[in-house]
């Protein structure tokens, strides 16, 4: 009986320890917001088109710089996106797009305020989001997939492009 009580106590303690643990790879809305906001992200974005049930080969490659503005732990905010022809960002960007964003239920929704741009979403549970890297896939309603790999580290004078 003493062994049974000891075993039962050990099982109960192990259960309490593991029930209080959170999976390391679980991403919360507030945690993702904290990692992506108020930083300048830059890198390549590749665009693919839907062809039946699969994605076609690379349709376009752009060098993109973007910023998600927001208060700490906010789940909504505004932002900016610039597209350049290459990584040296020489000359004027080929596109300038302000946007509003919201994060909920595992997705970052981006609504562009520029006419003609499609709203997109990122499933961040299938993305890499850290303090220095942001990568994954973005989708729009026109059956396009945008694969991106962004790094933090540059600083953009956003007032130069958006007043």
Coordinates of C-alpha atoms in Angstrom, one line a residue:
X1 CA 0.0 0.0 0.0
X2 CA 2.9 2.4 0.8
X3 CA 4.4 1.8 -2.7
X4 CA 1.0 2.5 -4.3
X5 CA 0.6 5.8 -2.4
X6 CA 4.2 6.8 -3.3
X7 CA 3.6 5.9 -6.9
X8 CA 0.3 7.8 -6.9
X9 CA 2.0 10.9 -5.4
X10 CA 4.7 10.8 -8.1
X11 CA 2.2 10.5 -10.9
X12 CA 0.2 13.5 -9.4
X13 CA 3.4 15.6 -9.1
X14 CA 4.5 14.8 -12.7
X15 CA 1.0 15.7 -13.9
X16 CA 1.0 19.1 -12.1
X17 CA 4.5 19.9 -13.5
X18 CA 3.6 19.1 -17.1
X19 CA 0.1 20.7 -17.0
X20 CA 1.7 24.0 -16.1
X21 CA 4.2 23.8 -19.1
X22 CA 3.5 25.5 -22.4
X23 CA 4.7 24.0 -25.6
X24 CA 7.8 25.9 -26.8
X25 CA 6.6 26.1 -30.3
X26 CA 3.2 27.4 -29.5
X27 CA 2.9 31.0 -30.6
X28 CA 0.4 33.4 -28.9
X29 CA -1.1 36.5 -30.7
X30 CA 0.6 38.8 -28.1
X31 CA 3.9 37.0 -28.4
X32 CA 4.0 37.3 -32.2
X33 CA 2.9 41.0 -32.0
X34 CA 5.8 41.7 -29.6
X35 CA 8.2 40.0 -32.0
X36 CA 7.2 41.7 -35.3
X37 CA 6.0 45.3 -34.3
X38 CA 8.1 48.5 -34.4
X39 CA 10.9 46.9 -36.4
X40 CA 12.0 47.3 -40.0
X41 CA 12.0 43.9 -41.8
X42 CA 13.7 43.4 -45.2
X43 CA 14.2 40.5 -47.5
X44 CA 13.1 38.7 -50.6
X45 CA 9.5 37.8 -51.4
X46 CA 8.7 35.3 -54.1
X47 CA 5.2 35.2 -55.7
X48 CA 3.6 32.0 -57.0
X49 CA 0.2 31.5 -58.8
X50 CA -2.3 28.8 -58.2
X51 CA -2.6 26.3 -61.0
X52 CA -5.3 23.7 -60.2
X53 CA -4.4 22.2 -56.9
X54 CA -0.7 23.2 -57.0
X55 CA 1.5 26.3 -57.1
X56 CA 3.2 27.2 -60.3
X57 CA 6.9 28.0 -60.5
X58 CA 8.2 31.4 -59.4
X59 CA 6.2 34.2 -61.0
X60 CA 8.0 37.2 -59.5
X61 CA 10.7 38.0 -57.0
X62 CA 10.8 41.3 -55.1
X63 CA 12.9 42.9 -52.5
X64 CA 10.5 44.1 -49.8
X65 CA 10.9 46.3 -46.7
X66 CA 8.0 46.5 -44.3
X67 CA 7.1 47.7 -40.8
X68 CA 4.3 46.8 -38.5
X69 CA 3.6 49.7 -36.2
X70 CA 1.7 49.1 -32.9
X71 CA 1.6 49.5 -29.2
X72 CA 3.2 46.8 -27.1
X73 CA 0.9 43.7 -27.0
X74 CA -1.6 45.5 -29.4
X75 CA -3.4 43.1 -31.7
X76 CA -4.0 45.8 -34.4
X77 CA -1.9 48.5 -36.0
X78 CA -0.8 50.1 -39.2
X79 CA 2.3 49.7 -41.3
X80 CA 4.2 50.3 -44.5
X81 CA 5.5 48.2 -47.3
X82 CA 8.1 49.1 -50.0
X83 CA 9.1 47.0 -53.0
X84 CA 12.4 47.5 -54.7
X85 CA 13.8 45.8 -57.8
X86 CA 16.9 44.5 -56.0
X87 CA 18.5 44.2 -52.5
X88 CA 20.6 47.4 -52.7
X89 CA 17.3 49.4 -52.6
X90 CA 18.7 51.9 -55.1
X91 CA 16.3 54.4 -56.6
X92 CA 12.7 54.8 -55.8
X93 CA 10.7 51.8 -54.8
X94 CA 8.5 50.2 -57.5
X95 CA 5.5 50.1 -55.0
X96 CA 4.6 51.9 -51.8
X97 CA 1.8 50.6 -49.8
X98 CA 0.5 51.6 -46.4
X99 CA -1.6 49.0 -44.6
X100 CA -3.6 48.2 -41.5
X101 CA -3.0 44.9 -39.7
X102 CA -4.8 42.7 -37.2
X103 CA -3.7 39.5 -35.5
X104 CA -6.1 36.8 -34.3
X105 CA -6.5 33.1 -34.1
X106 CA -3.1 32.3 -35.6
X107 CA -3.2 34.7 -38.5
X108 CA -1.9 38.1 -39.3
X109 CA -4.3 39.9 -41.6
X110 CA -3.0 42.8 -43.7
X111 CA -5.4 45.2 -45.4
X112 CA -3.7 47.5 -47.9
X113 CA -5.0 51.0 -48.1
X114 CA -3.6 51.4 -51.7
X115 CA -6.4 50.7 -54.3
X116 CA -5.8 47.6 -56.4
X117 CA -3.8 45.7 -53.8
X118 CA -5.2 42.5 -52.5
X119 CA -5.5 41.9 -48.8
X120 CA -3.3 39.1 -47.5
X121 CA -2.9 36.9 -44.5
X122 CA 0.0 35.0 -42.9
X123 CA -0.6 31.8 -40.9
X124 CA 2.1 32.5 -38.3
X125 CA 1.8 29.0 -36.8
X126 CA 3.5 27.8 -40.0
X127 CA 6.0 30.7 -40.0
X128 CA 9.3 31.4 -38.2
X129 CA 8.9 34.4 -36.0
X130 CA 11.7 35.5 -33.8
X131 CA 13.3 38.8 -32.7
X132 CA 15.5 38.7 -35.8
X133 CA 13.8 36.6 -38.4
X134 CA 10.4 36.5 -39.9
X135 CA 9.7 34.0 -42.7
X136 CA 6.8 32.0 -44.0
X137 CA 4.0 32.1 -46.6
X138 CA 1.5 34.9 -47.2
X139 CA -1.7 34.3 -49.2
X140 CA -4.3 36.5 -51.0
X141 CA -7.8 35.9 -52.3
X142 CA -6.6 35.9 -55.9
X143 CA -4.9 32.5 -55.4
X144 CA -1.4 33.9 -55.0
X145 CA 1.2 32.6 -52.5
X146 CA 4.0 34.9 -51.4
X147 CA 7.0 33.1 -49.8
X148 CA 9.1 35.5 -47.7
X149 CA 12.3 35.5 -45.7
X150 CA 12.8 38.8 -43.8
X151 CA 15.6 39.9 -41.5
X152 CA 15.6 42.7 -39.0
X153 CA 18.5 45.1 -39.1
X154 CA 18.1 48.0 -41.4
X155 CA 16.5 51.3 -40.5
X156 CA 14.2 53.1 -43.0
X157 CA 13.3 56.7 -43.0
X158 CA 9.6 56.0 -43.6
X159 CA 8.8 59.8 -43.8
X160 CA 10.8 59.9 -47.0
X161 CA 8.1 57.6 -48.6
X162 CA 5.0 58.2 -46.6
X163 CA 4.0 61.7 -45.3

